[in-house]
Amino acid sequence: MFKVIKFSMVLVALGMAGCSSLGVQPWERDLLAKEEMSLSAGATDLALDDHIYFSKEGTSGGRGFAGGGCGCN
Amino acid sequence: MQLKKTSIKKALFAASCSLLAGNSVAKDWDFDAALMYYGESDRVQAIEGIFKANRTLKDDREFSSKLVVDSLTGASANGAVPQTSAQTFTTPSGNGQYTAGAGETPLDDSFLDTRVQVAAQWSQPLGEKYIVSTGANFSNEYDYQSAAFNSSIGRYLNNKNTTVSLGLSYAMDSVDAVGGRPVGLSTMVVDEGQFANAEAFQAAFDATRQSGGEDGKDTVDVVLGLTQVINRRWITQFNISLSEVDGYLTDPYKVVSQVDTSGLSVNQLYENRPGTRSKQAFFAQSKYHFEKSVWDISYRLTNDDWGIQSHTIESRYHFLLSNNRYIEPHVRFYQQSEADFYTPFLREGESLPEFASADYRIGKLNTYTLGVKYGKKLENGREYGVRLEYYSQAPQSVGVEPLGQLESLDLYPSLDAVILQFDYKF
């Protein structure tokens, strides 16, 4: 049960440790500000895909809330 | 030289936009409409439409709303094993029958539903360092209702290059199963002329239905997130999700066959799943901007106390073409292990387990998706896109030895589907 949590914690801890030296200055955000670089780009496609995979597979969520909302599984 | 000037101007414009303390100007409404067709060969067909309306207000406050309507029709595997001769089943309502021919995967063709979902979300900065968001989601279908509420808070760190967030969601679902909720592992009553009259059949059918008990489920989700800008071209995201589900988690329309030593199906038992499920997920995503393309790759690991563990790898490669057009190939690979109580069938004469399901969706399963999207950005923020995908499911053997006639039959039939989607932003 705690396998996923442990794995995640280690990765996140490693990530956090390196975070302070990463990143850009505000004037270097030209590419990051583009719509296709948004982490939620293609949100409609992702929502439609989530509904399909939620209905047809045994696991869901991860990107956002796993939630209910559908009697399809 | 002219080109260079333009790109410097563009870079300066983008930089000055980013330097502003936020978007202090209200934008008009943005709309996003999409229509999707999902079709399985000989099984489920679905049409789903989404209409979204977003409005960015002063100071980066944002309101978004969504209406989703989908309609399903066709046939769905009921969980029973195929046989070398035809089989007859009672429909979930008890008012009819359906059959599966010799060698065919039993499919319940009384599958028909329309779902309507509405959602609204509000998000806004809270001072310089925080962003908060809250929303609600309601959905209604013939036999299922859901209401969900969510809230999240994000904290910017390291010059907004790092964002840590915490999200909570609570969903209340209620199940109003057609024909009522079956008693777990009770035997499906099939009218083969053995009943004196319709009342006698109805009495036998009613005896397989629950009179009380849990008819809904509650879901609590917690998502911890970390978003990190690596450099000018690269952004990453990491999420840890915990989910607790409590209530009626059984599929009231699925059965498990009970077979004798010759593989002959002697009874169909209504499946029974545990009343709780604890799930954990780890999700990592990376987006990298090459010169003329953006590569989005993600990995998800999930685990739960039903014994299902899954791995998902997904990649979208967004090629920026001339004239604001783009093409985006998409691949996704998914693999899951089976739930502890999954079994393709039960053996007659052996004591019944507490829980059992033959639903292939919680069995051992590999799937993959291949697709491509083509789109074009037009003037004034308008954009259209067309997406075509192929989805393939290959249920895997869980090592249960097939008995008698089952040796020659397909206990793990594969399934293929096509997805076609149009969308338009304006």
Coordinates of C-alpha atoms in Angstrom, one line a residue:
Chain A
M1 CA 0.0 0.0 0.0
F2 CA 2.8 2.4 0.8
K3 CA 4.9 1.5 -2.2
V4 CA 3.6 4.3 -4.3
I5 CA 3.8 6.9 -1.5
K6 CA 7.4 5.9 -0.6
F7 CA 8.5 6.1 -4.3
S8 CA 6.8 9.5 -4.7
M9 CA 8.2 10.9 -1.5
V10 CA 11.8 10.0 -2.5
L11 CA 11.3 11.6 -6.0
V12 CA 9.6 14.7 -4.6
A13 CA 12.3 15.1 -1.9
L14 CA 15.0 14.9 -4.6
G15 CA 13.1 17.3 -6.7
M16 CA 12.6 19.8 -3.9
A17 CA 16.3 19.7 -3.0
G18 CA 17.3 20.7 -6.5
C19 CA 14.5 23.2 -7.0
S20 CA 16.2 26.3 -5.7
S21 CA 18.9 26.2 -8.4
L22 CA 16.3 25.6 -11.2
G23 CA 14.1 27.9 -13.1
V24 CA 14.1 31.1 -15.1
Q25 CA 14.0 34.8 -14.7
P26 CA 10.6 36.4 -15.4
W27 CA 11.8 37.7 -18.8
E28 CA 12.8 34.2 -19.9
R29 CA 9.2 32.9 -19.8
D30 CA 8.5 33.5 -23.5
L31 CA 8.3 29.8 -24.4
L32 CA 6.7 28.7 -21.1
A33 CA 4.0 31.3 -21.6
K34 CA 2.9 29.6 -24.9
E35 CA -0.4 27.8 -24.7
E36 CA 1.0 24.5 -25.9
M37 CA 3.5 24.6 -23.0
S38 CA 0.7 24.8 -20.4
L39 CA 0.5 21.6 -18.3
S40 CA -3.3 21.7 -18.8
A41 CA -3.0 22.2 -22.6
G42 CA -5.6 20.1 -24.5
A43 CA -7.8 19.9 -21.3
T44 CA -10.8 18.9 -23.4
D45 CA -9.0 16.0 -25.0
L46 CA -7.8 14.9 -21.6
A47 CA -11.3 15.1 -20.1
L48 CA -12.7 13.0 -23.0
D49 CA -9.8 10.5 -22.7
D50 CA -10.3 10.3 -18.9
H51 CA -13.9 9.4 -19.3
I52 CA -13.0 6.6 -21.8
Y53 CA -10.2 5.1 -19.7
F54 CA -12.2 5.5 -16.5
S55 CA -15.0 3.4 -18.1
K56 CA -12.8 0.8 -19.7
E57 CA -9.9 0.3 -17.2
G58 CA -9.5 -0.5 -13.5
T59 CA -7.7 2.5 -12.4
S60 CA -8.1 6.3 -12.8
G61 CA -6.8 9.7 -11.7
G62 CA -3.2 10.7 -11.1
R63 CA -3.2 13.9 -13.2
G64 CA -6.1 15.2 -11.2
F65 CA -8.8 13.9 -8.9
A66 CA -9.8 10.2 -9.5
G67 CA -13.3 11.1 -8.3
G68 CA -16.6 9.4 -9.1
G69 CA -19.1 11.1 -11.3
C70 CA -19.9 8.3 -13.7
G71 CA -21.6 4.9 -13.3
C72 CA -19.5 3.5 -16.1
N73 CA -17.2 1.5 -13.8
Chain B
M1 CA 17.6 41.3 -40.4
Q2 CA 13.9 41.9 -40.6
L3 CA 13.3 38.5 -39.2
K4 CA 15.7 39.1 -36.3
K5 CA 14.0 42.4 -35.4
T6 CA 10.6 40.7 -35.3
S7 CA 11.8 38.0 -33.1
I8 CA 13.4 40.4 -30.7
K9 CA 10.2 42.5 -30.6
K10 CA 8.2 39.3 -29.9
A11 CA 10.6 38.3 -27.2
L12 CA 10.4 41.7 -25.6
F13 CA 6.6 41.7 -25.8
A14 CA 6.4 38.2 -24.1
A15 CA 8.9 39.3 -21.5
S16 CA 7.0 42.4 -20.7
C17 CA 3.8 40.5 -20.4
S18 CA 5.4 38.1 -18.0
L19 CA 6.8 40.9 -15.9
L20 CA 3.4 42.4 -15.3
A21 CA 2.2 41.4 -11.9
G22 CA -0.6 39.5 -13.5
N23 CA -3.3 40.0 -16.0
S24 CA -5.0 43.1 -14.8
V25 CA -7.3 43.3 -17.8
A26 CA -10.5 41.4 -18.1
K27 CA -10.9 39.2 -21.1
D28 CA -14.0 38.3 -22.9
W29 CA -15.5 34.8 -22.7
D30 CA -13.6 32.0 -24.3
F31 CA -15.6 29.0 -25.6
D32 CA -14.5 25.5 -26.3
A33 CA -16.8 23.0 -28.0
A34 CA -16.0 19.4 -28.8
L35 CA -17.9 16.4 -30.2
M36 CA -16.5 12.9 -29.8
Y37 CA -17.6 9.6 -31.3
Y38 CA -16.4 6.4 -29.6
G39 CA -17.1 3.1 -31.3
E40 CA -16.2 -0.5 -30.3
S41 CA -16.5 -3.2 -32.9
D42 CA -19.9 -4.9 -32.2
R43 CA -20.2 -3.5 -28.7
V44 CA -20.6 0.0 -27.2
Q45 CA -21.1 3.1 -29.3
A46 CA -21.0 6.5 -27.6
I47 CA -21.3 10.2 -28.6
E48 CA -20.1 12.8 -26.1
G49 CA -20.3 16.6 -26.5
I50 CA -18.5 19.1 -24.3
F51 CA -19.2 22.8 -24.2
K52 CA -16.9 25.0 -22.0
A53 CA -17.1 28.7 -21.3
N54 CA -14.2 30.4 -19.5
R55 CA -13.8 34.0 -18.5
T56 CA -10.7 35.6 -17.2
L57 CA -11.6 38.6 -15.0
K58 CA -9.4 41.3 -13.5
D59 CA -6.3 40.3 -11.6
D60 CA -6.1 36.8 -12.9
R61 CA -9.4 35.7 -11.4
E62 CA -10.9 33.0 -13.6
F63 CA -14.4 31.4 -13.9
S64 CA -14.9 28.3 -16.0
S65 CA -18.0 26.2 -16.6
K66 CA -18.6 23.0 -18.5
L67 CA -21.6 21.1 -19.8
V68 CA -21.1 17.5 -20.9
V69 CA -23.7 15.3 -22.5
D70 CA -23.1 11.8 -23.5
S71 CA -25.1 9.0 -24.9
L72 CA -24.2 5.3 -24.8
T73 CA -25.8 2.4 -26.7
G74 CA -24.8 -1.1 -27.6
A75 CA -23.7 -4.2 -25.8
S76 CA -21.4 -4.8 -22.9
A77 CA -19.7 -8.0 -21.7
N78 CA -21.7 -9.3 -18.7
G79 CA -18.8 -11.3 -17.2
A80 CA -20.1 -14.8 -18.0
V81 CA -17.9 -17.3 -19.8
P82 CA -18.7 -18.3 -23.4
Q83 CA -20.0 -21.8 -24.0
T84 CA -20.0 -24.2 -26.9
S85 CA -23.8 -23.9 -27.0
A86 CA -26.2 -20.9 -26.8
Q87 CA -26.9 -19.3 -23.4
T88 CA -29.8 -17.3 -22.1
F89 CA -29.6 -14.6 -19.5
T90 CA -32.2 -12.5 -17.7
T91 CA -31.9 -8.7 -18.3
P92 CA -31.0 -6.6 -15.2
S93 CA -34.6 -5.4 -14.9
G94 CA -35.9 -9.0 -14.8
N95 CA -38.4 -8.1 -17.5
G96 CA -36.7 -9.8 -20.4
Q97 CA -33.9 -12.1 -21.7
Y98 CA -30.9 -11.9 -23.9
T99 CA -28.9 -14.7 -25.5
A100 CA -25.3 -15.4 -26.5
G101 CA -24.7 -17.8 -29.4
A102 CA -22.3 -20.8 -29.3
G103 CA -18.7 -19.6 -28.8
E104 CA -19.8 -16.0 -28.3
T105 CA -18.8 -13.7 -25.4
P106 CA -22.0 -13.1 -23.5
L107 CA -23.0 -9.4 -24.1
D108 CA -25.8 -7.6 -22.3
D109 CA -27.4 -5.6 -25.2
S110 CA -29.9 -3.8 -22.9
F111 CA -27.1 -1.2 -22.3
L112 CA -28.4 2.3 -23.0
D113 CA -27.8 5.5 -21.1
T114 CA -27.6 9.2 -21.4
R115 CA -25.6 11.3 -19.0
V116 CA -25.6 15.0 -18.4
Q117 CA -22.9 16.7 -16.4
V118 CA -22.4 20.3 -15.3
A119 CA -19.4 21.8 -13.6
A120 CA -18.2 25.2 -12.5
Q121 CA -14.8 26.2 -11.2
W122 CA -13.5 29.5 -9.7
S123 CA -9.8 30.3 -9.3
Q124 CA -7.9 33.4 -8.2
P125 CA -4.6 34.5 -6.7
L126 CA -4.5 35.2 -3.0
G127 CA -1.9 37.8 -2.5
E128 CA 1.4 37.5 -4.4
K129 CA 2.2 33.9 -3.4
Y130 CA -0.9 31.9 -3.4
I131 CA -3.5 30.7 -5.8
V132 CA -6.8 29.1 -4.7
S133 CA -9.5 27.3 -6.6
T134 CA -12.9 25.8 -5.8
G135 CA -15.5 24.1 -7.8
A136 CA -18.5 21.8 -8.0
N137 CA -19.5 19.0 -10.4
F138 CA -22.9 17.4 -10.8
S139 CA -23.8 14.5 -13.1
N140 CA -27.0 12.6 -13.7
E141 CA -27.7 9.5 -15.7
Y142 CA -30.6 7.0 -15.6
D143 CA -29.3 4.8 -12.9
Y144 CA -26.5 7.0 -11.3
Q145 CA -26.2 10.5 -9.8
S146 CA -23.1 12.2 -8.6
A147 CA -22.3 15.5 -6.8
A148 CA -18.6 16.4 -6.2
F149 CA -16.9 19.4 -4.6
N150 CA -13.3 20.4 -4.8
S151 CA -10.9 23.0 -3.4
S152 CA -7.2 23.5 -3.8
I153 CA -4.5 25.9 -2.8
G154 CA -1.1 26.5 -4.5
R155 CA 1.9 28.3 -3.1
Y156 CA 4.5 29.9 -5.4
L157 CA 8.1 29.5 -4.4
N158 CA 11.5 30.3 -6.0
N159 CA 10.4 33.3 -8.1
K160 CA 7.3 31.3 -9.3
N161 CA 9.5 28.6 -10.7
T162 CA 8.2 26.1 -8.1
T163 CA 4.5 25.7 -7.2
V164 CA 3.4 23.3 -4.4
S165 CA -0.3 22.5 -4.2
L166 CA -2.8 20.6 -2.1
G167 CA -6.2 19.7 -3.5
L168 CA -9.2 18.0 -1.9
S169 CA -12.3 16.6 -3.5
Y170 CA -15.4 14.9 -2.0
A171 CA -17.8 13.1 -4.2
M172 CA -21.2 11.6 -3.3
D173 CA -22.6 9.2 -5.8
S174 CA -25.8 7.2 -5.6
V175 CA -26.7 4.1 -7.6
D176 CA -30.2 3.4 -8.6
A177 CA -29.6 0.0 -10.3
V178 CA -32.1 -1.1 -13.0
G179 CA -34.1 -3.9 -11.3
G180 CA -32.6 -3.1 -7.9
R181 CA -29.2 -4.1 -6.5
P182 CA -28.6 -7.9 -6.7
V183 CA -27.7 -9.8 -3.6
G184 CA -23.9 -10.5 -3.9
L185 CA -23.2 -13.9 -5.4
S186 CA -26.9 -14.8 -5.6
T187 CA -27.9 -16.9 -8.6
M188 CA -29.4 -15.3 -11.7
V189 CA -33.0 -16.6 -12.2
V190 CA -33.6 -17.5 -15.8
D191 CA -37.2 -18.4 -16.9
E192 CA -36.9 -21.6 -18.9
G193 CA -40.5 -22.6 -18.4
Q194 CA -39.9 -24.0 -14.9
F195 CA -42.2 -21.4 -13.2
A196 CA -46.0 -21.9 -12.9
N197 CA -46.7 -18.3 -13.8
A198 CA -45.2 -14.8 -14.1
E199 CA -45.7 -14.1 -10.4
A200 CA -43.7 -17.1 -9.4
F201 CA -40.8 -16.0 -11.6
Q202 CA -41.1 -12.4 -10.2
A203 CA -41.0 -13.8 -6.6
A204 CA -37.8 -15.8 -7.5
F205 CA -36.2 -12.7 -9.2
D206 CA -37.1 -10.5 -6.2
A207 CA -35.4 -12.9 -3.9
T208 CA -32.1 -12.1 -5.6
R209 CA -32.5 -8.3 -4.9
Q210 CA -31.2 -6.4 -1.8
S211 CA -34.0 -4.8 0.2
G212 CA -31.7 -2.5 2.2
G213 CA -28.0 -1.8 2.5
E214 CA -25.7 0.7 0.9
D215 CA -26.8 2.2 -2.4
G216 CA -24.3 5.0 -2.8
K217 CA -20.6 5.7 -2.5
D218 CA -18.5 8.5 -1.1
T219 CA -15.1 9.3 -2.5
V220 CA -12.4 11.5 -0.9
D221 CA -9.4 12.5 -3.0
V222 CA -6.3 14.3 -1.8
V223 CA -3.8 15.4 -4.4
L224 CA -0.3 16.8 -3.5
G225 CA 1.3 18.5 -6.4
L226 CA 4.7 20.0 -7.3
T227 CA 5.3 22.0 -10.5
Q228 CA 8.9 22.9 -11.4
V229 CA 10.2 25.0 -14.2
I230 CA 13.6 23.5 -15.1
N231 CA 14.7 26.1 -17.7
R232 CA 13.3 28.3 -20.4
R233 CA 12.2 25.2 -22.4
W234 CA 11.3 22.7 -19.8
I235 CA 8.6 22.3 -17.2
T236 CA 7.8 19.3 -15.0
Q237 CA 5.0 18.3 -12.7
F238 CA 4.7 15.6 -10.0
N239 CA 1.5 14.6 -8.2
I240 CA 0.8 12.1 -5.4
S241 CA -2.9 11.2 -5.0
L242 CA -4.7 9.4 -2.3
S243 CA -8.3 8.2 -2.8
E244 CA -10.6 6.6 -0.4
V245 CA -13.9 5.1 -1.7
D246 CA -16.6 3.8 0.6
G247 CA -20.0 2.3 -0.4
Y248 CA -21.5 0.2 -3.1
L249 CA -18.6 -0.5 -5.5
T250 CA -20.1 -3.6 -7.1
D251 CA -21.3 -3.5 -10.8
P252 CA -25.0 -4.5 -10.4
Y253 CA -25.1 -5.8 -14.0
K254 CA -22.1 -8.1 -14.0
V255 CA -22.1 -11.9 -13.2
V256 CA -19.5 -14.6 -12.6
S257 CA -20.2 -18.0 -14.1
Q258 CA -20.1 -21.1 -11.9
V259 CA -18.9 -24.1 -14.0
D260 CA -18.7 -27.8 -13.5
T261 CA -15.7 -30.0 -14.3
S262 CA -16.7 -30.2 -18.0
G263 CA -16.7 -26.4 -18.2
L264 CA -20.4 -26.3 -18.5
S265 CA -21.9 -23.1 -17.0
V266 CA -24.4 -24.3 -14.3
N267 CA -25.1 -20.9 -12.7
Q268 CA -24.6 -17.2 -13.2
L269 CA -23.8 -15.5 -9.9
Y270 CA -24.2 -11.7 -9.5
E271 CA -20.7 -10.3 -8.7
N272 CA -19.7 -8.9 -5.3
R273 CA -16.9 -6.5 -4.6
P274 CA -15.6 -5.1 -1.3
G275 CA -17.3 -2.0 0.1
T276 CA -14.2 0.1 0.4
R277 CA -11.2 0.8 -1.8
S278 CA -8.0 2.7 -1.0
K279 CA -6.0 4.0 -4.0
Q280 CA -2.7 5.7 -4.3
A281 CA -1.2 7.2 -7.5
F282 CA 2.1 8.9 -8.5
F283 CA 2.0 11.0 -11.6
A284 CA 5.0 12.7 -13.3
Q285 CA 4.8 14.8 -16.4
S286 CA 7.5 16.6 -18.5
K287 CA 7.0 19.2 -21.2
Y288 CA 9.9 20.3 -23.4
H289 CA 9.9 22.9 -26.0
F290 CA 12.2 22.1 -28.9
E291 CA 12.7 24.6 -31.7
K292 CA 9.5 23.8 -33.5
S293 CA 7.8 21.2 -31.4
V294 CA 6.7 20.4 -27.8
W295 CA 7.1 17.0 -26.3
D296 CA 4.7 16.1 -23.5
I297 CA 5.5 12.8 -21.8
S298 CA 3.9 11.4 -18.6
Y299 CA 4.1 8.3 -16.4
R300 CA 1.5 7.2 -13.9
L301 CA 1.8 4.5 -11.2
T302 CA -1.2 3.4 -9.3
N303 CA -1.7 0.9 -6.5
D304 CA -4.8 -0.1 -4.5
D305 CA -5.9 -2.4 -1.7
W306 CA -7.9 -4.5 -4.2
G307 CA -4.5 -5.6 -5.5
I308 CA -4.6 -3.7 -8.8
Q309 CA -1.4 -2.0 -9.8
S310 CA -1.1 -0.1 -13.0
H311 CA 1.5 1.6 -15.1
T312 CA 0.7 4.2 -17.8
I313 CA 3.0 5.9 -20.2
E314 CA 1.7 8.6 -22.5
S315 CA 3.3 10.8 -25.0
R316 CA 2.0 13.7 -27.1
Y317 CA 4.4 15.3 -29.6
H318 CA 3.1 18.6 -30.8
F319 CA 4.7 19.6 -34.1
L320 CA 4.3 23.3 -34.9
L321 CA 3.8 23.7 -38.7
S322 CA 3.6 26.8 -40.9
N323 CA 0.5 29.0 -40.9
N324 CA -0.3 28.2 -37.3
R325 CA -1.1 24.6 -38.0
Y326 CA 0.0 21.7 -35.9
I327 CA 0.0 18.0 -35.9
E328 CA 0.1 15.9 -32.7
P329 CA 0.8 12.2 -32.7
H330 CA -0.3 10.5 -29.4
V331 CA 0.6 7.1 -28.0
R332 CA -0.4 5.6 -24.7
F333 CA 0.5 2.3 -23.1
Y334 CA -1.4 0.9 -20.1
Q335 CA -0.9 -2.2 -18.1
Q336 CA -2.7 -3.4 -15.0
S337 CA -2.6 -6.4 -12.7
E338 CA -5.8 -8.1 -11.7
A339 CA -7.8 -7.5 -8.5
D340 CA -7.4 -10.2 -5.8
F341 CA -11.0 -11.2 -6.2
Y342 CA -11.0 -11.3 -10.0
T343 CA -11.6 -14.7 -11.5
P344 CA -12.8 -15.7 -15.0
F345 CA -15.2 -18.2 -13.4
L346 CA -16.0 -20.1 -10.2
R347 CA -16.0 -23.9 -9.8
E348 CA -19.2 -25.7 -8.8
G349 CA -18.8 -27.5 -5.5
E350 CA -16.2 -25.3 -4.1
S351 CA -17.1 -22.9 -1.3
L352 CA -17.9 -19.4 -2.5
P353 CA -15.4 -16.7 -1.8
E354 CA -16.6 -13.5 0.0
F355 CA -15.9 -11.4 -3.1
A356 CA -15.8 -12.3 -6.8
S357 CA -15.9 -10.5 -10.1
A358 CA -15.3 -11.6 -13.7
D359 CA -15.3 -8.1 -15.0
Y360 CA -12.3 -7.9 -17.4
R361 CA -11.8 -4.2 -16.5
I362 CA -10.5 -5.3 -13.1
G363 CA -8.7 -8.3 -14.5
K364 CA -5.2 -8.4 -15.9
L365 CA -5.2 -6.1 -18.8
N366 CA -2.9 -4.4 -21.4
T367 CA -4.1 -1.6 -23.5
Y368 CA -2.6 0.8 -26.0
T369 CA -3.8 3.9 -27.9
L370 CA -2.4 5.3 -31.1
G371 CA -3.7 8.6 -32.4
V372 CA -3.1 11.8 -34.2
K373 CA -4.6 15.3 -33.9
Y374 CA -4.4 18.0 -36.6
G375 CA -5.4 21.6 -35.8
K376 CA -5.1 25.1 -36.9
K377 CA -5.1 28.4 -34.9
L378 CA -7.1 31.1 -36.6
E379 CA -7.5 34.8 -36.0
N380 CA -8.9 36.2 -32.7
G381 CA -8.1 33.1 -30.6
R382 CA -10.2 30.8 -32.7
E383 CA -8.9 27.3 -33.3
Y384 CA -10.1 24.0 -34.7
G385 CA -8.9 20.5 -34.3
V386 CA -9.6 16.9 -35.5
R387 CA -8.5 13.9 -33.7
L388 CA -8.5 10.2 -34.7
E389 CA -7.4 7.5 -32.3
Y390 CA -7.3 3.7 -32.2
Y391 CA -7.7 2.0 -28.8
S392 CA -7.0 -1.6 -28.2
Q393 CA -7.6 -3.7 -25.1
A394 CA -6.0 -7.1 -24.6
P395 CA -7.2 -8.9 -21.4
Q396 CA -4.6 -11.3 -20.1
S397 CA -4.9 -14.8 -18.7
V398 CA -4.6 -14.9 -14.9
G399 CA -3.5 -18.5 -14.9
V400 CA -6.8 -20.1 -13.9
E401 CA -6.8 -23.5 -15.7
P402 CA -9.7 -23.6 -18.2
L403 CA -12.0 -26.6 -17.6
G404 CA -13.4 -28.9 -20.3
Q405 CA -15.1 -27.0 -23.1
L406 CA -13.6 -23.7 -21.8
E407 CA -10.2 -24.8 -23.2
S408 CA -11.4 -24.2 -26.7
L409 CA -13.1 -20.9 -26.0
D410 CA -11.8 -17.4 -25.7
L411 CA -12.0 -16.4 -22.0
Y412 CA -10.1 -13.2 -22.5
P413 CA -11.5 -11.6 -25.7
S414 CA -9.7 -8.5 -26.9
L415 CA -11.5 -5.3 -27.9
D416 CA -10.8 -2.6 -30.4
A417 CA -12.3 0.9 -30.5
V418 CA -12.1 4.0 -32.7
I419 CA -12.3 7.5 -31.4
L420 CA -13.1 10.5 -33.6
Q421 CA -13.2 14.0 -32.2
F422 CA -13.8 17.5 -33.6
D423 CA -13.3 20.6 -31.5
Y424 CA -13.6 24.3 -32.0
K425 CA -12.4 27.2 -29.8
F426 CA -13.8 30.7 -30.2

